[in-house]
PDB file of C-alpha atoms and ligand atoms in Angstrom:
ATOM      1  CA  MET A   1      15.910  -9.447  13.607  1.00  0.00           C
ATOM      2  CA  LYS A   2      12.329 -10.305  12.735  1.00  0.00           C
ATOM      3  CA  LYS A   3       9.551 -11.608  14.935  1.00  0.00           C
ATOM      4  CA  PHE A   4       7.229 -13.624  12.714  1.00  0.00           C
ATOM      5  CA  ILE A   5       3.522 -13.158  13.366  1.00  0.00           C
ATOM      6  CA  ASP A   6       0.077 -14.304  12.333  1.00  0.00           C
ATOM      7  CA  PRO A   7      -1.249 -11.170  10.549  1.00  0.00           C
ATOM      8  CA  PHE A   8      -4.801 -11.875  11.734  1.00  0.00           C
ATOM      9  CA  ALA A   9      -3.657 -11.794  15.365  1.00  0.00           C
ATOM     10  CA  TYR A  10      -2.629  -8.185  14.635  1.00  0.00           C
ATOM     11  CA  ALA A  11      -5.795  -7.258  12.705  1.00  0.00           C
ATOM     12  CA  PRO A  12      -6.971  -4.681  15.297  1.00  0.00           C
ATOM     13  CA  GLN A  13      -3.594  -2.890  15.215  1.00  0.00           C
ATOM     14  CA  ILE A  14      -3.427  -2.986  11.413  1.00  0.00           C
ATOM     15  CA  LEU A  15      -6.972  -1.650  10.952  1.00  0.00           C
ATOM     16  CA  LYS A  16      -6.438   1.048  13.566  1.00  0.00           C
ATOM     17  CA  ALA A  17      -3.181   2.133  11.893  1.00  0.00           C
ATOM     18  CA  LEU A  18      -4.956   2.487   8.543  1.00  0.00           C
ATOM     19  CA  LYS A  19      -6.998   5.355   9.968  1.00  0.00           C
ATOM     20  CA  LYS A  20      -3.827   7.464  10.172  1.00  0.00           C
ATOM     21  CA  GLY A  21      -2.064   5.802   7.254  1.00  0.00           C
ATOM     22  CA  VAL A  22       0.433   3.036   6.633  1.00  0.00           C
ATOM     23  CA  LEU A  23       3.007   2.735   3.847  1.00  0.00           C
ATOM     24  CA  LEU A  24       2.858   0.653   0.703  1.00  0.00           C
ATOM     25  CA  THR A  25       6.327   0.077  -0.720  1.00  0.00           C
ATOM     26  CA  VAL A  26       7.202  -1.120  -4.193  1.00  0.00           C
ATOM     27  CA  LYS A  27      10.460  -1.831  -5.996  1.00  0.00           C
ATOM     28  CA  ASP A  28      11.111  -1.607  -9.712  1.00  0.00           C
ATOM     29  CA  GLY A  29      14.691  -2.428 -10.635  1.00  0.00           C
ATOM     30  CA  GLN A  30      16.792  -0.383  -8.229  1.00  0.00           C
ATOM     31  CA  GLN A  31      14.077   2.198  -7.510  1.00  0.00           C
ATOM     32  CA  VAL A  32      12.184   1.781  -4.247  1.00  0.00           C
ATOM     33  CA  ASN A  33       9.150   4.017  -3.760  1.00  0.00           C
ATOM     34  CA  THR A  34       6.709   4.237  -0.899  1.00  0.00           C
ATOM     35  CA  MET A  35       3.330   5.937  -0.519  1.00  0.00           C
ATOM     36  CA  THR A  36       0.862   6.395   2.306  1.00  0.00           C
ATOM     37  CA  ILE A  37      -2.360   4.410   2.020  1.00  0.00           C
ATOM     38  CA  GLY A  38      -5.485   4.578   4.125  1.00  0.00           C
ATOM     39  CA  TRP A  39      -7.919   2.470   2.139  1.00  0.00           C
ATOM     40  CA  ALA A  40      -7.360  -1.289   2.373  1.00  0.00           C
ATOM     41  CA  HIS A  41      -8.876  -4.589   3.414  1.00  0.00           C
ATOM     42  CA  LEU A  42      -7.383  -7.450   5.383  1.00  0.00           C
ATOM     43  CA  GLY A  43      -9.126 -10.797   4.934  1.00  0.00           C
ATOM     44  CA  ILE A  44      -9.333 -14.098   3.142  1.00  0.00           C
ATOM     45  CA  GLU A  45     -10.104 -14.956  -0.464  1.00  0.00           C
ATOM     46  CA  TRP A  46      -9.228 -18.051  -2.449  1.00  0.00           C
ATOM     47  CA  SER A  47      -8.455 -19.618   0.944  1.00  0.00           C
ATOM     48  CA  THR A  48      -5.425 -17.405   1.415  1.00  0.00           C
ATOM     49  CA  PRO A  49      -4.686 -14.416   3.693  1.00  0.00           C
ATOM     50  CA  THR A  50      -5.072 -11.303   1.580  1.00  0.00           C
ATOM     51  CA  PHE A  51      -4.327  -7.591   1.912  1.00  0.00           C
ATOM     52  CA  ILE A  52      -6.156  -5.517  -0.695  1.00  0.00           C
ATOM     53  CA  ALA A  53      -4.755  -2.060  -1.425  1.00  0.00           C
ATOM     54  CA  TYR A  54      -6.484   0.591  -3.563  1.00  0.00           C
ATOM     55  CA  VAL A  55      -4.196   2.712  -5.735  1.00  0.00           C
ATOM     56  CA  ARG A  56      -5.361   5.586  -7.952  1.00  0.00           C
ATOM     57  CA  GLY A  57      -4.408   5.693 -11.608  1.00  0.00           C
ATOM     58  CA  CYS A  58      -2.302   8.839 -11.230  1.00  0.00           C
ATOM     59  CA  ARG A  59       0.075   7.518  -8.531  1.00  0.00           C
ATOM     60  CA  HIS A  60       3.722   6.983  -9.456  1.00  0.00           C
ATOM     61  CA  THR A  61       3.371   3.755  -7.477  1.00  0.00           C
ATOM     62  CA  LYS A  62       0.823   2.298  -9.921  1.00  0.00           C
ATOM     63  CA  PRO A  63       3.012   1.460 -12.957  1.00  0.00           C
ATOM     64  CA  MET A  64       5.716   0.209 -10.573  1.00  0.00           C
ATOM     65  CA  LEU A  65       3.200  -2.094  -8.907  1.00  0.00           C
ATOM     66  CA  ASP A  66       1.848  -3.306 -12.247  1.00  0.00           C
ATOM     67  CA  LYS A  67       5.365  -4.307 -13.219  1.00  0.00           C
ATOM     68  CA  ALA A  68       6.641  -5.694  -9.918  1.00  0.00           C
ATOM     69  CA  CYS A  69       3.403  -7.534  -8.947  1.00  0.00           C
ATOM     70  CA  GLU A  70       4.492  -7.443  -5.303  1.00  0.00           C
ATOM     71  CA  PHE A  71       4.613  -4.961  -2.436  1.00  0.00           C
ATOM     72  CA  THR A  72       5.243  -4.636   1.252  1.00  0.00           C
ATOM     73  CA  VAL A  73       2.894  -2.969   3.705  1.00  0.00           C
ATOM     74  CA  ASN A  74       4.734  -1.090   6.458  1.00  0.00           C
ATOM     75  CA  ILE A  75       2.737  -0.443   9.591  1.00  0.00           C
ATOM     76  CA  PRO A  76       3.733   1.608  12.632  1.00  0.00           C
ATOM     77  CA  VAL A  77       4.053  -0.095  16.001  1.00  0.00           C
ATOM     78  CA  GLY A  78       3.556   2.511  18.705  1.00  0.00           C
ATOM     79  CA  GLU A  79       4.471   6.084  17.815  1.00  0.00           C
ATOM     80  CA  VAL A  80       5.696   6.995  14.338  1.00  0.00           C
ATOM     81  CA  ASP A  81       7.097  10.284  13.053  1.00  0.00           C
ATOM     82  CA  ALA A  82       3.944  11.861  11.539  1.00  0.00           C
ATOM     83  CA  ASN A  83       6.128  13.630   8.976  1.00  0.00           C
ATOM     84  CA  ILE A  84       6.894  10.281   7.303  1.00  0.00           C
ATOM     85  CA  LEU A  85       3.210   9.583   6.607  1.00  0.00           C
ATOM     86  CA  LYS A  86       2.643  13.207   5.598  1.00  0.00           C
ATOM     87  CA  ILE A  87       5.516  13.397   3.087  1.00  0.00           C
ATOM     88  CA  CYS A  88       4.810   9.926   1.686  1.00  0.00           C
ATOM     89  CA  GLY A  89       1.139  10.878   1.350  1.00  0.00           C
ATOM     90  CA  THR A  90       1.638  14.228  -0.374  1.00  0.00           C
ATOM     91  CA  ARG A  91       4.854  13.978  -2.393  1.00  0.00           C
ATOM     92  CA  SER A  92       5.360  11.762  -5.419  1.00  0.00           C
ATOM     93  CA  GLY A  93       8.222   9.419  -6.181  1.00  0.00           C
ATOM     94  CA  ARG A  94       8.158  11.045  -9.613  1.00  0.00           C
ATOM     95  CA  ASP A  95       9.707  14.167  -8.086  1.00  0.00           C
ATOM     96  CA  MET A  96      11.744  12.959  -5.129  1.00  0.00           C
ATOM     97  CA  ASP A  97      13.393   9.919  -3.581  1.00  0.00           C
ATOM     98  CA  LYS A  98      11.223   9.732  -0.450  1.00  0.00           C
ATOM     99  CA  ILE A  99      13.237   6.889   1.100  1.00  0.00           C
ATOM    100  CA  ALA A 100      16.542   8.789   0.822  1.00  0.00           C
ATOM    101  CA  GLN A 101      15.210  12.201   1.785  1.00  0.00           C
ATOM    102  CA  LEU A 102      13.394  10.894   4.862  1.00  0.00           C
ATOM    103  CA  GLY A 103      16.374   8.719   5.790  1.00  0.00           C
ATOM    104  CA  LEU A 104      14.232   5.574   5.972  1.00  0.00           C
ATOM    105  CA  THR A 105      15.990   2.274   6.719  1.00  0.00           C
ATOM    106  CA  LEU A 106      15.247  -0.539   4.269  1.00  0.00           C
ATOM    107  CA  GLU A 107      15.036  -4.080   5.620  1.00  0.00           C
ATOM    108  CA  GLU A 108      15.888  -7.189   3.560  1.00  0.00           C
ATOM    109  CA  PRO A 109      12.688  -9.073   2.713  1.00  0.00           C
ATOM    110  CA  GLU A 110      12.154 -12.780   3.428  1.00  0.00           C
ATOM    111  CA  VAL A 111      10.203 -14.052   0.422  1.00  0.00           C
ATOM    112  CA  ILE A 112       9.682 -11.298  -2.149  1.00  0.00           C
ATOM    113  CA  HIS A 113      12.167  -8.715  -3.495  1.00  0.00           C
ATOM    114  CA  THR A 114      10.614  -5.569  -2.025  1.00  0.00           C
ATOM    115  CA  PRO A 115      12.126  -4.364   1.252  1.00  0.00           C
ATOM    116  CA  GLY A 116      10.361  -3.442   4.441  1.00  0.00           C
ATOM    117  CA  ILE A 117      10.970  -0.194   6.341  1.00  0.00           C
ATOM    118  CA  LYS A 118      12.413  -0.414   9.838  1.00  0.00           C
ATOM    119  CA  GLU A 119      10.732   2.776  11.079  1.00  0.00           C
ATOM    120  CA  LEU A 120       7.302   1.161  10.410  1.00  0.00           C
ATOM    121  CA  PRO A 121       8.220  -2.313  11.594  1.00  0.00           C
ATOM    122  CA  LEU A 122       5.045  -4.393  11.231  1.00  0.00           C
ATOM    123  CA  THR A 123       5.573  -5.782   7.747  1.00  0.00           C
ATOM    124  CA  LEU A 124       3.401  -7.736   5.337  1.00  0.00           C
ATOM    125  CA  GLU A 125       5.123  -9.174   2.271  1.00  0.00           C
ATOM    126  CA  CYS A 126       2.499  -9.460  -0.462  1.00  0.00           C
ATOM    127  CA  ARG A 127       2.406 -10.987  -3.936  1.00  0.00           C
ATOM    128  CA  VAL A 128      -0.250  -9.558  -6.235  1.00  0.00           C
ATOM    129  CA  ILE A 129      -2.469 -12.460  -7.261  1.00  0.00           C
ATOM    130  CA  TYR A 130      -5.363 -10.452  -8.698  1.00  0.00           C
ATOM    131  CA  ARG A 131      -5.962  -6.857  -9.684  1.00  0.00           C
ATOM    132  CA  GLN A 132      -9.115  -5.109 -10.695  1.00  0.00           C
ATOM    133  CA  GLN A 133      -9.643  -1.622 -12.079  1.00  0.00           C
ATOM    134  CA  GLN A 134     -12.683   0.025 -10.515  1.00  0.00           C
ATOM    135  CA  THR A 135     -14.984   1.824 -12.925  1.00  0.00           C
ATOM    136  CA  PRO A 136     -17.795   4.443 -12.862  1.00  0.00           C
ATOM    137  CA  ALA A 137     -20.089   1.904 -14.580  1.00  0.00           C
ATOM    138  CA  CYS A 138     -20.187  -0.162 -11.373  1.00  0.00           C
ATOM    139  CA  VAL A 139     -20.912   2.666  -8.916  1.00  0.00           C
ATOM    140  CA  LEU A 140     -24.217   2.222  -7.026  1.00  0.00           C
ATOM    141  CA  ASP A 141     -24.002   5.146  -4.620  1.00  0.00           C
ATOM    142  CA  ASP A 142     -23.450   8.832  -5.400  1.00  0.00           C
ATOM    143  CA  HIS A 143     -21.090   9.130  -2.441  1.00  0.00           C
ATOM    144  CA  VAL A 144     -18.470   7.242  -4.446  1.00  0.00           C
ATOM    145  CA  TYR A 145     -18.402   9.889  -7.210  1.00  0.00           C
ATOM    146  CA  THR A 146     -17.418  12.594  -4.747  1.00  0.00           C
ATOM    147  CA  HIS A 147     -13.979  10.987  -4.481  1.00  0.00           C
ATOM    148  CA  TYR A 148     -13.282  11.367  -8.194  1.00  0.00           C
ATOM    149  CA  GLN A 149     -14.080  14.892  -9.197  1.00  0.00           C
ATOM    150  CA  LYS A 150     -11.248  16.942  -7.821  1.00  0.00           C
ATOM    151  CA  ASP A 151      -7.900  16.962  -9.505  1.00  0.00           C
ATOM    152  CA  CYS A 152      -7.956  14.557 -12.416  1.00  0.00           C
ATOM    153  CA  PRO A 153      -9.143  15.601 -15.890  1.00  0.00           C
ATOM    154  CA  ASP A 154      -9.743  11.978 -16.898  1.00  0.00           C
ATOM    155  CA  ILE A 155     -11.967  10.707 -14.099  1.00  0.00           C
ATOM    156  CA  GLU A 156     -12.233   7.107 -15.299  1.00  0.00           C
ATOM    157  CA  GLN A 157      -8.458   6.896 -15.508  1.00  0.00           C
ATOM    158  CA  ASP A 158      -8.170   8.088 -11.907  1.00  0.00           C
ATOM    159  CA  TYR A 159     -10.399   5.388 -10.406  1.00  0.00           C
ATOM    160  CA  HIS A 160      -8.647   3.050  -8.000  1.00  0.00           C
ATOM    161  CA  THR A 161      -7.232  -0.300  -8.946  1.00  0.00           C
ATOM    162  CA  ALA A 162      -7.643  -2.953  -6.257  1.00  0.00           C
ATOM    163  CA  TYR A 163      -4.460  -4.976  -5.774  1.00  0.00           C
ATOM    164  CA  TYR A 164      -5.075  -8.270  -4.017  1.00  0.00           C
ATOM    165  CA  GLY A 165      -1.842  -9.101  -2.227  1.00  0.00           C
ATOM    166  CA  GLN A 166      -1.430 -12.655  -0.976  1.00  0.00           C
ATOM    167  CA  ILE A 167       0.342 -12.296   2.361  1.00  0.00           C
ATOM    168  CA  LEU A 168       3.402 -14.532   2.071  1.00  0.00           C
ATOM    169  CA  SER A 169       5.206 -13.398   5.202  1.00  0.00           C
ATOM    170  CA  ALA A 170       4.335 -11.206   8.182  1.00  0.00           C
ATOM    171  CA  TYR A 171       6.699 -10.001  10.887  1.00  0.00           C
ATOM    172  CA  ILE A 172       7.794  -7.191  13.133  1.00  0.00           C
ATOM    173  CA  ILE A 173      11.291  -5.831  12.505  1.00  0.00           C
ATOM    174  CA  GLU A 174      13.059  -5.575  15.855  1.00  0.00           C
TER     175      GLU A 174
HETATM  176  C1  FMN B 201      -3.553   9.471   5.118  1.00  0.00           C
HETATM  177  C2  FMN B 201      -3.426   9.257   3.627  1.00  0.00           C
HETATM  178  C3  FMN B 201      -3.991   8.131   3.046  1.00  0.00           C
HETATM  179  C4  FMN B 201      -3.900   7.921   1.646  1.00  0.00           C
HETATM  180  N1  FMN B 201      -4.459   6.796   1.109  1.00  0.00           N
HETATM  181  C5  FMN B 201      -4.341   6.547  -0.230  1.00  0.00           C
HETATM  182  C6  FMN B 201      -4.881   5.336  -0.796  1.00  0.00           C
HETATM  183  O1  FMN B 201      -5.408   4.451  -0.102  1.00  0.00           O
HETATM  184  N2  FMN B 201      -4.756   5.167  -2.149  1.00  0.00           N
HETATM  185  C7  FMN B 201      -4.159   6.105  -2.968  1.00  0.00           C
HETATM  186  O2  FMN B 201      -4.094   5.900  -4.186  1.00  0.00           O
HETATM  187  N3  FMN B 201      -3.633   7.256  -2.432  1.00  0.00           N
HETATM  188  C8  FMN B 201      -3.688   7.489  -1.093  1.00  0.00           C
HETATM  189  N4  FMN B 201      -3.130   8.621  -0.541  1.00  0.00           N
HETATM  190  C9  FMN B 201      -2.417   9.580  -1.428  1.00  0.00           C
HETATM  191  C10 FMN B 201      -0.990   9.136  -1.799  1.00  0.00           C
HETATM  192  O3  FMN B 201      -0.274   8.689  -0.652  1.00  0.00           O
HETATM  193  C11 FMN B 201      -0.202  10.329  -2.424  1.00  0.00           C
HETATM  194  O4  FMN B 201      -0.861  10.773  -3.577  1.00  0.00           O
HETATM  195  C12 FMN B 201       1.252  10.011  -2.711  1.00  0.00           C
HETATM  196  O5  FMN B 201       1.931  11.218  -2.930  1.00  0.00           O
HETATM  197  C13 FMN B 201       1.436   9.095  -3.927  1.00  0.00           C
HETATM  198  O6  FMN B 201       2.811   8.846  -4.083  1.00  0.00           O
HETATM  199  P1  FMN B 201       3.470   8.317  -5.451  1.00  0.00           P
HETATM  200  O7  FMN B 201       3.077   9.299  -6.556  1.00  0.00           O
HETATM  201  O8  FMN B 201       4.941   8.299  -5.159  1.00  0.00           O
HETATM  202  O9  FMN B 201       2.898   6.953  -5.710  1.00  0.00           O
HETATM  203  C14 FMN B 201      -3.215   8.856   0.834  1.00  0.00           C
HETATM  204  C15 FMN B 201      -2.633   9.995   1.427  1.00  0.00           C
HETATM  205  C16 FMN B 201      -2.736  10.193   2.800  1.00  0.00           C
HETATM  206  C17 FMN B 201      -2.095  11.425   3.418  1.00  0.00           C
END
């Protein structure tokens, strides 16, 4: 069962959850992959409720997202097993099926094709309506560079892409 909600009424919970991490789930064909995200914005653009997620170039999620053009955001309500956010934030879908190995329960979506995850029941179904690759040429503060000099040989390639997800449905899986 789903309890449908106004996502903005839950903005404090969503923003607080981002500090520890939420999941971004994407589906390409039969493959469902999920990753932990901590950088995001909830707001309005083009007169529509929008969730913007920032995904680095090297994530397995990125080509899936570019193809699917939709995603769900899966947000804990109350306590969540910290191991889920840890594994989904450190292991890649390239190397393991995180959903199967963590025993996560997929929930049929309402509007898009990407499922939600019952263990993180506050769900946003999002359709990508705009995406923008961030680039070193636009950086105005040195602090930004410090996030791009660690593990990627091609720094420009590893900059984040902002995915503007129009929130088409929001609910809590009960
Ligand atoms: C708390 C936390 C927050 C994270 N936030 C982001 C984020 O906002 N964007 C991003 O690209 N990676 C982020 N990551 C890293 C990815 O979750 C991690 O690299 C993951 O293994 C990628 O999975 P994939 O290769 O299956 O896409 C975060 C990791 C953690 C632990």
